[in-house]
PDB file of C-alpha atoms in Angstrom:
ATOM      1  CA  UNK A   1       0.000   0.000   0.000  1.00 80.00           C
ATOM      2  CA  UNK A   2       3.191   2.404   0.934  1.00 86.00           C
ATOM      3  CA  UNK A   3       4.009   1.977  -2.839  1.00 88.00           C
ATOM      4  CA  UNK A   4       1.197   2.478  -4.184  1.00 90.00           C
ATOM      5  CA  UNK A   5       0.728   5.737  -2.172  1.00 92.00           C
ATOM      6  CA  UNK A   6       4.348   7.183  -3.296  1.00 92.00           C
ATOM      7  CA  UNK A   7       3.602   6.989  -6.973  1.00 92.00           C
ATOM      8  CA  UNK A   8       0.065   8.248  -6.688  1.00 93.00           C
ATOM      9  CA  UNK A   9       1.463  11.051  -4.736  1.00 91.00           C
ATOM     10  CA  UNK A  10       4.448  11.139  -7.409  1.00 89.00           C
ATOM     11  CA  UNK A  11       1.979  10.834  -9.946  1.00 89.00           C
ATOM     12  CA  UNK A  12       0.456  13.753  -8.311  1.00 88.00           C
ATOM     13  CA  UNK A  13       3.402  15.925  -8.170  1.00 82.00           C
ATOM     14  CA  UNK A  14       4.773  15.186 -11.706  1.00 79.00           C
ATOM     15  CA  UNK A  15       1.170  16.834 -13.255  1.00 80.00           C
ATOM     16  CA  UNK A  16       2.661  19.873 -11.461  1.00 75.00           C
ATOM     17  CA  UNK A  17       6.066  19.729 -12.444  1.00 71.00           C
ATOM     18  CA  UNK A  18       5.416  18.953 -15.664  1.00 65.00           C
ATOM     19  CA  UNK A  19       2.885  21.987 -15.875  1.00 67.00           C
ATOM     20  CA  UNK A  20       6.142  24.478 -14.867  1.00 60.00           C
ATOM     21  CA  UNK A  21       8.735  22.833 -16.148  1.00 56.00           C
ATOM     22  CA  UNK A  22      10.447  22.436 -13.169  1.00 60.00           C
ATOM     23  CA  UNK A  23      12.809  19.358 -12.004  1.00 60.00           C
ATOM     24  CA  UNK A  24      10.908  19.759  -8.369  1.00 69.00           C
ATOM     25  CA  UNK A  25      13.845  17.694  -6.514  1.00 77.00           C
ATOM     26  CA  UNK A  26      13.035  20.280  -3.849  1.00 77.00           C
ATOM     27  CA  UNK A  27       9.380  18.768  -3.913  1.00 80.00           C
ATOM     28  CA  UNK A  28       9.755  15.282  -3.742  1.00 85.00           C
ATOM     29  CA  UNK A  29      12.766  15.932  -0.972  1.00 86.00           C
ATOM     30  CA  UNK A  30      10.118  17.395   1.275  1.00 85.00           C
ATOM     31  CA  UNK A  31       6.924  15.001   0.221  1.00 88.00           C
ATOM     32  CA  UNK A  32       9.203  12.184   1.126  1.00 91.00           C
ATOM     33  CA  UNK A  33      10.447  13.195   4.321  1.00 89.00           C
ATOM     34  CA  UNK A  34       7.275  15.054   5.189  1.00 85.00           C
ATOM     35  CA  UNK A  35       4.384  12.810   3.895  1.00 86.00           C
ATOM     36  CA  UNK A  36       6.049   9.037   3.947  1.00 92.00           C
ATOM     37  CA  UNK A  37       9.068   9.847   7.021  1.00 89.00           C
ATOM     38  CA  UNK A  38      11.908   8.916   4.838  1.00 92.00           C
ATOM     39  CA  UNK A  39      15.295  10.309   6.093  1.00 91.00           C
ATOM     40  CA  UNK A  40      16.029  13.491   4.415  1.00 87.00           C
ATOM     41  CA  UNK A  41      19.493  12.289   3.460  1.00 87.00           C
ATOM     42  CA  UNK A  42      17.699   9.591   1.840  1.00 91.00           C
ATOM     43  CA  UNK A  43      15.492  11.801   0.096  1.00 89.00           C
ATOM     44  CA  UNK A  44      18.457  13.719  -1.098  1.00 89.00           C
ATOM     45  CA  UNK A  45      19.882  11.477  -2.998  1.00 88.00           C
ATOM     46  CA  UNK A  46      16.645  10.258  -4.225  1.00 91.00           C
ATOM     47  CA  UNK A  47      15.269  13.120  -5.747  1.00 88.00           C
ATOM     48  CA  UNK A  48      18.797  14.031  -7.085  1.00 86.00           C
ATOM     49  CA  UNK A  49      19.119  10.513  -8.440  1.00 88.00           C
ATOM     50  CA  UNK A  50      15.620  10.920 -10.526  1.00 87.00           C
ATOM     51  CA  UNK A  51      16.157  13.844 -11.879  1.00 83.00           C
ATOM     52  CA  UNK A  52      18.779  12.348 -14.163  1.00 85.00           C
ATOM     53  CA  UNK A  53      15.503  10.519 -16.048  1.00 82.00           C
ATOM     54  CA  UNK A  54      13.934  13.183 -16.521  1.00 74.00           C
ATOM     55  CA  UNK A  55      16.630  15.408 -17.912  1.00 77.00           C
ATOM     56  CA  UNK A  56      17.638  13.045 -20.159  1.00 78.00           C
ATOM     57  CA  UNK A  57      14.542  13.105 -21.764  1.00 70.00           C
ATOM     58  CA  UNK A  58      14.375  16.574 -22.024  1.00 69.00           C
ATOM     59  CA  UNK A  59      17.043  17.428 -23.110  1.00 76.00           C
ATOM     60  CA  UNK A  60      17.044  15.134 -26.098  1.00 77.00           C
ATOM     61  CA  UNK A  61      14.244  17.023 -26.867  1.00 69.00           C
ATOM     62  CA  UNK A  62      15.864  20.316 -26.717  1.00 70.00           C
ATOM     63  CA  UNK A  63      18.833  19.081 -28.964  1.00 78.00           C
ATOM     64  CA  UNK A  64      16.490  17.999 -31.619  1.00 77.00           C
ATOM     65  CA  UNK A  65      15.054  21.299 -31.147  1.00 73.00           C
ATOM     66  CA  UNK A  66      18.531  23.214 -31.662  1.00 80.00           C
ATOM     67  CA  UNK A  67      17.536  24.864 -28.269  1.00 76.00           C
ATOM     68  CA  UNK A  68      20.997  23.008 -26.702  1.00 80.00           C
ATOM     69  CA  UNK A  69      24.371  24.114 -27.369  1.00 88.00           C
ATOM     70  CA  UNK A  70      26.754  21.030 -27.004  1.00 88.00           C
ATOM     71  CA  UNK A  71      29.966  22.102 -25.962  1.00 89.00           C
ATOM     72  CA  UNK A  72      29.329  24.572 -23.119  1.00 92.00           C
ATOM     73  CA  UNK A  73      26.741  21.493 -21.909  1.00 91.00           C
ATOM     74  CA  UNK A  74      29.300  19.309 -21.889  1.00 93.00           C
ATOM     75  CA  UNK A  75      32.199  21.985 -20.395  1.00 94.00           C
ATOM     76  CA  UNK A  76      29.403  22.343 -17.268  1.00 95.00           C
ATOM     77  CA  UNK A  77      28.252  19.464 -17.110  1.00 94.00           C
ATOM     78  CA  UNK A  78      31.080  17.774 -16.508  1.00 96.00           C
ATOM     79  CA  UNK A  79      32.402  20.573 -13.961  1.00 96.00           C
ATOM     80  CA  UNK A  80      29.112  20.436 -12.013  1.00 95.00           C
ATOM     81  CA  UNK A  81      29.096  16.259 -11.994  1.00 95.00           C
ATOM     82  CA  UNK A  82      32.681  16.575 -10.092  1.00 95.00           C
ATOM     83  CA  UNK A  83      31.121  19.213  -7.606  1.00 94.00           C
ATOM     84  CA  UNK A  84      27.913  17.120  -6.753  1.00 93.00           C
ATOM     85  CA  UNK A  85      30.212  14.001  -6.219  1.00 92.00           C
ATOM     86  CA  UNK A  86      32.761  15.910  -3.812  1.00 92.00           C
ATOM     87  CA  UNK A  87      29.740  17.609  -2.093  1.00 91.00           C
ATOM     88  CA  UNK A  88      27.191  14.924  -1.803  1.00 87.00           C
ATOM     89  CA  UNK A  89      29.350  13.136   0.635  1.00 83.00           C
ATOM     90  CA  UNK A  90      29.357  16.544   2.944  1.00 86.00           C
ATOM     91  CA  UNK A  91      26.197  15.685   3.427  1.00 80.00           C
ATOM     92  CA  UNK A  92      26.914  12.872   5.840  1.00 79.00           C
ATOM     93  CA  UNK A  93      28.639  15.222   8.201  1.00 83.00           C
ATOM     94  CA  UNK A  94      25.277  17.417   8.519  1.00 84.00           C
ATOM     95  CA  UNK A  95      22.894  16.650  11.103  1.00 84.00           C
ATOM     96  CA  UNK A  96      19.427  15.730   9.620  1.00 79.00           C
ATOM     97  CA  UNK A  97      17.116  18.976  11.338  1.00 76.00           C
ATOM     98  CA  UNK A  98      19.513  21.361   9.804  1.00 83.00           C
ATOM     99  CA  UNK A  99      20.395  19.560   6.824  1.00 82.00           C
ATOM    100  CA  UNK A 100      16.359  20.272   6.363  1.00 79.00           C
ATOM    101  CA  UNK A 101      16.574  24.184   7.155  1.00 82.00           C
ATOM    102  CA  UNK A 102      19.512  24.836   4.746  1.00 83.00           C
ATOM    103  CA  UNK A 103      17.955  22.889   2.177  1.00 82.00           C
ATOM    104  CA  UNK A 104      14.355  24.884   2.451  1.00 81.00           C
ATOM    105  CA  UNK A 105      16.231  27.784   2.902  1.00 82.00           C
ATOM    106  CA  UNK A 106      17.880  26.795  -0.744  1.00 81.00           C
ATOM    107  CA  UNK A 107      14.464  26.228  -2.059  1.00 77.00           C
ATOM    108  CA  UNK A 108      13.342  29.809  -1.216  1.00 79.00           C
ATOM    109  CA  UNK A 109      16.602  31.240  -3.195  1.00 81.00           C
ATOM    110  CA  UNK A 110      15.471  28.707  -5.972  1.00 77.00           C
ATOM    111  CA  UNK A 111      11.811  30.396  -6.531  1.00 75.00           C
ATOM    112  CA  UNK A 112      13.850  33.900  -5.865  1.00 80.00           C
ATOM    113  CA  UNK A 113      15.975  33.115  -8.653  1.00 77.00           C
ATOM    114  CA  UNK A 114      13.464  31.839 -10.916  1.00 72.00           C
ATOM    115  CA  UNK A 115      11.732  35.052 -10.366  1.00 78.00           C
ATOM    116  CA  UNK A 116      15.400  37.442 -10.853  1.00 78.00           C
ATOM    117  CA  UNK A 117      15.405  35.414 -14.167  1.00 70.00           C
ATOM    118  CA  UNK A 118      11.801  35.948 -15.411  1.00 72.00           C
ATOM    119  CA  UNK A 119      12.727  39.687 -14.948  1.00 77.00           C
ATOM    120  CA  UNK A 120      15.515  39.331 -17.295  1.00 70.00           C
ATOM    121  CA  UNK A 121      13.673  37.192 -19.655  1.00 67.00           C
ATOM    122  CA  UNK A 122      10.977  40.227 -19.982  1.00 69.00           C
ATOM    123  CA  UNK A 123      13.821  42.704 -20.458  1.00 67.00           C
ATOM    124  CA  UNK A 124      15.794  41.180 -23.160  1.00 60.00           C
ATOM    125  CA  UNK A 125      15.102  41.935 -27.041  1.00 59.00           C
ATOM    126  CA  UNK A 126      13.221  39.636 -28.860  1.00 54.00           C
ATOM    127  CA  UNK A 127      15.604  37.339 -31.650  1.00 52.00           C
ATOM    128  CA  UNK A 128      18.594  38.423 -29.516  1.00 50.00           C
ATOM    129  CA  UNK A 129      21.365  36.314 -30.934  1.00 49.00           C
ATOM    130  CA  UNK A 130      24.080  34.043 -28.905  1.00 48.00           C
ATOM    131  CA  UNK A 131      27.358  36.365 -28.582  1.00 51.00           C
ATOM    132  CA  UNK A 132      30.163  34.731 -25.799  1.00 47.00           C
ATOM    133  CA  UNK A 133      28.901  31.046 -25.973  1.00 50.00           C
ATOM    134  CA  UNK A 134      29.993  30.483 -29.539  1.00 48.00           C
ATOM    135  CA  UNK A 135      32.847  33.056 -29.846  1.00 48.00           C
ATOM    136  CA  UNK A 136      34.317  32.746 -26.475  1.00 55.00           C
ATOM    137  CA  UNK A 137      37.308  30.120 -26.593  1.00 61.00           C
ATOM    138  CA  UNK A 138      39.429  32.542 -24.250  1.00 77.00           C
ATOM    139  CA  UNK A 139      40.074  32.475 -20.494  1.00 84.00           C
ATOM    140  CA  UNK A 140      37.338  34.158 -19.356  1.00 88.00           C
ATOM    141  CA  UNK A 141      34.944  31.742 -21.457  1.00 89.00           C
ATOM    142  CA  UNK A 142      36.277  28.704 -19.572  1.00 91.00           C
ATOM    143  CA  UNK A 143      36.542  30.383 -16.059  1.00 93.00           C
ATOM    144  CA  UNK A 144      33.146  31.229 -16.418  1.00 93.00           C
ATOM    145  CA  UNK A 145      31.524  27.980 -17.507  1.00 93.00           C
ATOM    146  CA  UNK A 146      33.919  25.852 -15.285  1.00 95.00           C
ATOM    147  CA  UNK A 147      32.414  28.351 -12.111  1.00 95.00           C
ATOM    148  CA  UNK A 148      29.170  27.260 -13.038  1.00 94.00           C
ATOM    149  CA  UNK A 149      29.324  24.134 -12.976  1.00 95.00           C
ATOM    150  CA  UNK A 150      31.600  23.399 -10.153  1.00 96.00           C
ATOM    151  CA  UNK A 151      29.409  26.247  -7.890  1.00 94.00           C
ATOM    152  CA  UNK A 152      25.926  24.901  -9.086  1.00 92.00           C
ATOM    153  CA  UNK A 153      26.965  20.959  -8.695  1.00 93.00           C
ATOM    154  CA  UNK A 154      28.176  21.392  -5.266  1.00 94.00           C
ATOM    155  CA  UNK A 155      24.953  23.074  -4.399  1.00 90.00           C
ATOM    156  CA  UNK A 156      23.054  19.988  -6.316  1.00 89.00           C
ATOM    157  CA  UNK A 157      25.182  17.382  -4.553  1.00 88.00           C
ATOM    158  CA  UNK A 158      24.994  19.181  -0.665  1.00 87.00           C
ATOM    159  CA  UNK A 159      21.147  20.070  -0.531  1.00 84.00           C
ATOM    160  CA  UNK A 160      19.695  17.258  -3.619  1.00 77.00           C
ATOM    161  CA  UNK A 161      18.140  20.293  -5.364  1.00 76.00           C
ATOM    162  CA  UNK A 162      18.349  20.524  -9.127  1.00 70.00           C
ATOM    163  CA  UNK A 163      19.693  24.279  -8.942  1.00 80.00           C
ATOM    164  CA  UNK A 164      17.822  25.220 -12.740  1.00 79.00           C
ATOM    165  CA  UNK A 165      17.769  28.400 -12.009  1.00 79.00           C
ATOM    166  CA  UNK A 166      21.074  29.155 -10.543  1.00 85.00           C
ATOM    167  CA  UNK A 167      22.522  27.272 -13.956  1.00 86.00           C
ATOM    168  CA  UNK A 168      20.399  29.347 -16.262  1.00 81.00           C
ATOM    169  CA  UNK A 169      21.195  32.170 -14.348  1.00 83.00           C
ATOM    170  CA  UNK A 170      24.798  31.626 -14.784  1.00 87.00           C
ATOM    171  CA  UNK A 171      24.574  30.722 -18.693  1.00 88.00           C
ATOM    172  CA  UNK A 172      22.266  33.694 -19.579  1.00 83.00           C
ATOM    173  CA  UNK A 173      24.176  36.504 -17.114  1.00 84.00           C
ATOM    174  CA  UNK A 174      28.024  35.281 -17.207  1.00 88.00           C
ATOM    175  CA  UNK A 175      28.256  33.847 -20.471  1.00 88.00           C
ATOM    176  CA  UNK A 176      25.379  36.381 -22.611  1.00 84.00           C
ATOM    177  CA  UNK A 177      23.563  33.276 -23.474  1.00 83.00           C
ATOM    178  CA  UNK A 178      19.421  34.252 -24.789  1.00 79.00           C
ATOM    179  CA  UNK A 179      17.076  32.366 -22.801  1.00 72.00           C
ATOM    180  CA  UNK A 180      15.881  29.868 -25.564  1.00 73.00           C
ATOM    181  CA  UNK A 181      19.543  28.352 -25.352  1.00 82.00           C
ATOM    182  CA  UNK A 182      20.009  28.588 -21.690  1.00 81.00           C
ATOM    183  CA  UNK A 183      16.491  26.380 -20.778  1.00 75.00           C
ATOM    184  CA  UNK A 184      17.701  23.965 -23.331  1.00 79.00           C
ATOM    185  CA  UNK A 185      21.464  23.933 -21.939  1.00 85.00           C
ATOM    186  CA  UNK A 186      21.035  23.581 -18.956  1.00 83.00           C
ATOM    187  CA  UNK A 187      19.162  20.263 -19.027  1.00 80.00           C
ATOM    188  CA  UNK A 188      22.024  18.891 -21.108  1.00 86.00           C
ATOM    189  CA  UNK A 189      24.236  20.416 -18.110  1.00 90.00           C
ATOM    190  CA  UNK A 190      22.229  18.574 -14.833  1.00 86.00           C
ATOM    191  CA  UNK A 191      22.515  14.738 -16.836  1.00 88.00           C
ATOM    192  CA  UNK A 192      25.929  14.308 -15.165  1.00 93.00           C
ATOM    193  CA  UNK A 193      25.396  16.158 -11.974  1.00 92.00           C
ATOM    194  CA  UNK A 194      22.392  13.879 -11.329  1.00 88.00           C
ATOM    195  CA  UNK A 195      24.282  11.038 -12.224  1.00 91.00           C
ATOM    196  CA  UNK A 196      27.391  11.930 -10.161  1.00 92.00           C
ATOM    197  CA  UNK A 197      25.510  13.136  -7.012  1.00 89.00           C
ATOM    198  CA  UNK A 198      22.967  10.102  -7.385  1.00 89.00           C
ATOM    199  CA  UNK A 199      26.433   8.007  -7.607  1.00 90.00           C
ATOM    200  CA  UNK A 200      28.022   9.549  -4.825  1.00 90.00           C
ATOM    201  CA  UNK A 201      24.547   9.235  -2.485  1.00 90.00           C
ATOM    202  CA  UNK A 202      24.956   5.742  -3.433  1.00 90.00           C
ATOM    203  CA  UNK A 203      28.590   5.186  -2.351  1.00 89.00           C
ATOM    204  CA  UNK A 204      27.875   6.425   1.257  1.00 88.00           C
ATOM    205  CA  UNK A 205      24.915   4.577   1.456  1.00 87.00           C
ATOM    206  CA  UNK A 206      21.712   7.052   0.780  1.00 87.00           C
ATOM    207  CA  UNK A 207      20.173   5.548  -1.839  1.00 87.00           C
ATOM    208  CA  UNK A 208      17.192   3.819  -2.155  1.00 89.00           C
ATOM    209  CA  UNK A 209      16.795   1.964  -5.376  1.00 90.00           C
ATOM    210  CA  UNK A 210      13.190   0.976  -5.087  1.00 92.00           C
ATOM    211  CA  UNK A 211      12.420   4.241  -3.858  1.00 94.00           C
ATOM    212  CA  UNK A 212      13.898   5.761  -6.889  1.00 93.00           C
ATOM    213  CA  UNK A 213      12.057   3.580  -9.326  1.00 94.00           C
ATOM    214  CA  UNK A 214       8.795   4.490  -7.604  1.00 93.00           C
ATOM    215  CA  UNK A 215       9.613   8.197  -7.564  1.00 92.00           C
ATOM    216  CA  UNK A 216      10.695   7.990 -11.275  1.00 90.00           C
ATOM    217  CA  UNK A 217       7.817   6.188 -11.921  1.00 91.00           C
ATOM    218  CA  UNK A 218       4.957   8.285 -10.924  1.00 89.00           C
ATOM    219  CA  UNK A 219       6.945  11.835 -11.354  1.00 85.00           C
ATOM    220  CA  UNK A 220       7.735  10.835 -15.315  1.00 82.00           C
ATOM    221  CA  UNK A 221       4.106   9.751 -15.983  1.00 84.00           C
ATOM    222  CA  UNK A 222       2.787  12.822 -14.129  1.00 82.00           C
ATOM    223  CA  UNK A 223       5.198  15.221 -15.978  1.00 75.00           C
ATOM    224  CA  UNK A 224       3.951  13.904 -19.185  1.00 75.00           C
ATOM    225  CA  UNK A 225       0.242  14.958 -18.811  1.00 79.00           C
ATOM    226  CA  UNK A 226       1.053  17.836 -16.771  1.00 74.00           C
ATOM    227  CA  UNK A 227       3.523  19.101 -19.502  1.00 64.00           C
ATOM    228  CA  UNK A 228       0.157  19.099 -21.968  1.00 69.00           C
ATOM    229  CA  UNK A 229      -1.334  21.812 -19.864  1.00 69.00           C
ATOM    230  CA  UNK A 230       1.316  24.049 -20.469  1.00 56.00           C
ATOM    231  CA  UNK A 231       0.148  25.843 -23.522  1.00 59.00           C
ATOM    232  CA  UNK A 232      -3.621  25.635 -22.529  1.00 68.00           C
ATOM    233  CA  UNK A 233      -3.220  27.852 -19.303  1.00 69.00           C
ATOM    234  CA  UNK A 234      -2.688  31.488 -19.368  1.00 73.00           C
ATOM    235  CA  UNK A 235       0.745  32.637 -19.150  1.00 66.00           C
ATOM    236  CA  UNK A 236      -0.250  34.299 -15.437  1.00 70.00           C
ATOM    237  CA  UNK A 237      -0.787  31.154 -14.384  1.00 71.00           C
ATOM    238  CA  UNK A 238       2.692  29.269 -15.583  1.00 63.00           C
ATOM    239  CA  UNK A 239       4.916  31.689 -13.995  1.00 66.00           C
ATOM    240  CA  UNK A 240       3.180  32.051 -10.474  1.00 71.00           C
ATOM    241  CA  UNK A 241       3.497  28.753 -10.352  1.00 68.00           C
ATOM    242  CA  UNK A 242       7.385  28.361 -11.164  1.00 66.00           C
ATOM    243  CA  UNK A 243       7.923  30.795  -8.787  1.00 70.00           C
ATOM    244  CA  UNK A 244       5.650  29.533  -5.760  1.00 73.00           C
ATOM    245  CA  UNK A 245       6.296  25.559  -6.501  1.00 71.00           C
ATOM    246  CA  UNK A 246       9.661  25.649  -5.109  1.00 73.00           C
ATOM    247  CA  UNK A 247       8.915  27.841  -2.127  1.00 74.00           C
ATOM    248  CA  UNK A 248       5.855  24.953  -1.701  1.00 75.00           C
ATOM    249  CA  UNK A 249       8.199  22.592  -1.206  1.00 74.00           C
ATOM    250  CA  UNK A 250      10.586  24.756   0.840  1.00 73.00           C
ATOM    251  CA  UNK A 251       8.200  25.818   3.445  1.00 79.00           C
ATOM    252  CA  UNK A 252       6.444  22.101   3.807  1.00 76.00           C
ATOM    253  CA  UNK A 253      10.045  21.126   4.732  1.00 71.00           C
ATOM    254  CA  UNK A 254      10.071  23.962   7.071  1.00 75.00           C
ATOM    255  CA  UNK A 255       7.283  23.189   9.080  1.00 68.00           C
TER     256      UNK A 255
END
């Protein structure tokens, strides 16, 4: 009956999450410690684990698109997969009540920053065109996207959260990347930081495998009708809610 209830509930949450467009690790860490009593470090690396399905998906889609661009992907990707694996075993050394707190608190600068970058969305030109991601190969290209990734997986890999924001944020202020490419991007860019943090949850024992199947289960069926809903809602609508779902989740952890 437990099983049944998490993907239900998972089922649930995916209609939401697919509705935004929002990874919602932040969600399911709090439904699962909240709701079912799982151990949040547990939940960490659960929710941080299943977000690799689901951004795998995606982002094939956004590379068919041509709403991807490959190489700084793969340049902070790969910087952000070695910061989740060093981080997610700091984890371990944080008790669970304020392991909790720091992650809501996270949360709340998640829906902040989804907010900062819905401002900048609404202040850029229309058809701007990509300017420092293709024609920066010097120094301050690869400081930049290597800061990214390392900063934003170590934040993935400490509190399990999917840090979207904080990645797009990055792309679209520190490397001049439009918005179109930076959505797209950055699901390319949390593949490996799932993986690695999922990995590195794993190696200090924090995973739960049937868990994770249950939790991918109902959050990937949920995400696919929910994502349907998306261009049948008024725009009002979609970004309240990726600016409130986060701070949702953040403040059921809370209490």
């Amino acid at each position: 009956m437990l099983m049944i209830n998490i993907v239900l509930v998972m089922f649930l949450l995916g209609l939401l999450l697919g509705f935004v467009g929002a990874g919602g690790s932040g969600f399911i860490i709090s439904i699962l410690t909240v709701a079912f009593g799982y151990p949040i470090h547990v939940a960490l690396g659960t929710a941080l684990a299943a977000m690799f399905f689901s951004s795998l998906s995606g982002s094939i889609s956004h590379y068919r698109e041509g709403n991807a661009m490959l190489k700084t992907g793969v340049i902070v990707g790969l910087a952000g997969a070695t910061g989740a694996w060093v981080s997610s075993g700091w984890s371990s050394y944080i008790p669970e009540d304020r392991l909790g707190m720091l992650t809501s608190f996270m949360l709340f600068a998640s829906g902040l920053a989804l907010w900062l970058r819905l401002i900048l969305v609404s202040r850029r030109p229309a058809g701007s065109e990509i300017q420092t991601v293709i024609l920066g190969k010097g120094l301050r290209y690869w400081v930049y996207a290597l800061l990214i990734g390392v900063v934003t997986g170590m934040l993935s890999g400490l509190f399990g959260i999917g840090s979207t924001p904080f990645i797009q944020l990055g792309l679209m202020l520190l490397l001049n990347m439009p918005m179109r490419y930076a959505a797209g991007t950055t699901m390319l860019v949390i593949i490996p930081i799932a993986l690695a943090g999922g990995a590195g949850y794993m190696r200090i024992g924090y995973l739960d495998l049937q868990l994770l199947l249950l939790v991918v289960i109902g959050t990937m069926s949920g995400s696919y009708v929910g994502a349907k809903f998306t261009k049948r809602m008024p725009a009002l609508w979609l970004k309240v809610g990726m600016v409130v779902t986060p701070m949702i989740g953040a403040t059921i952890l809370w209490l």
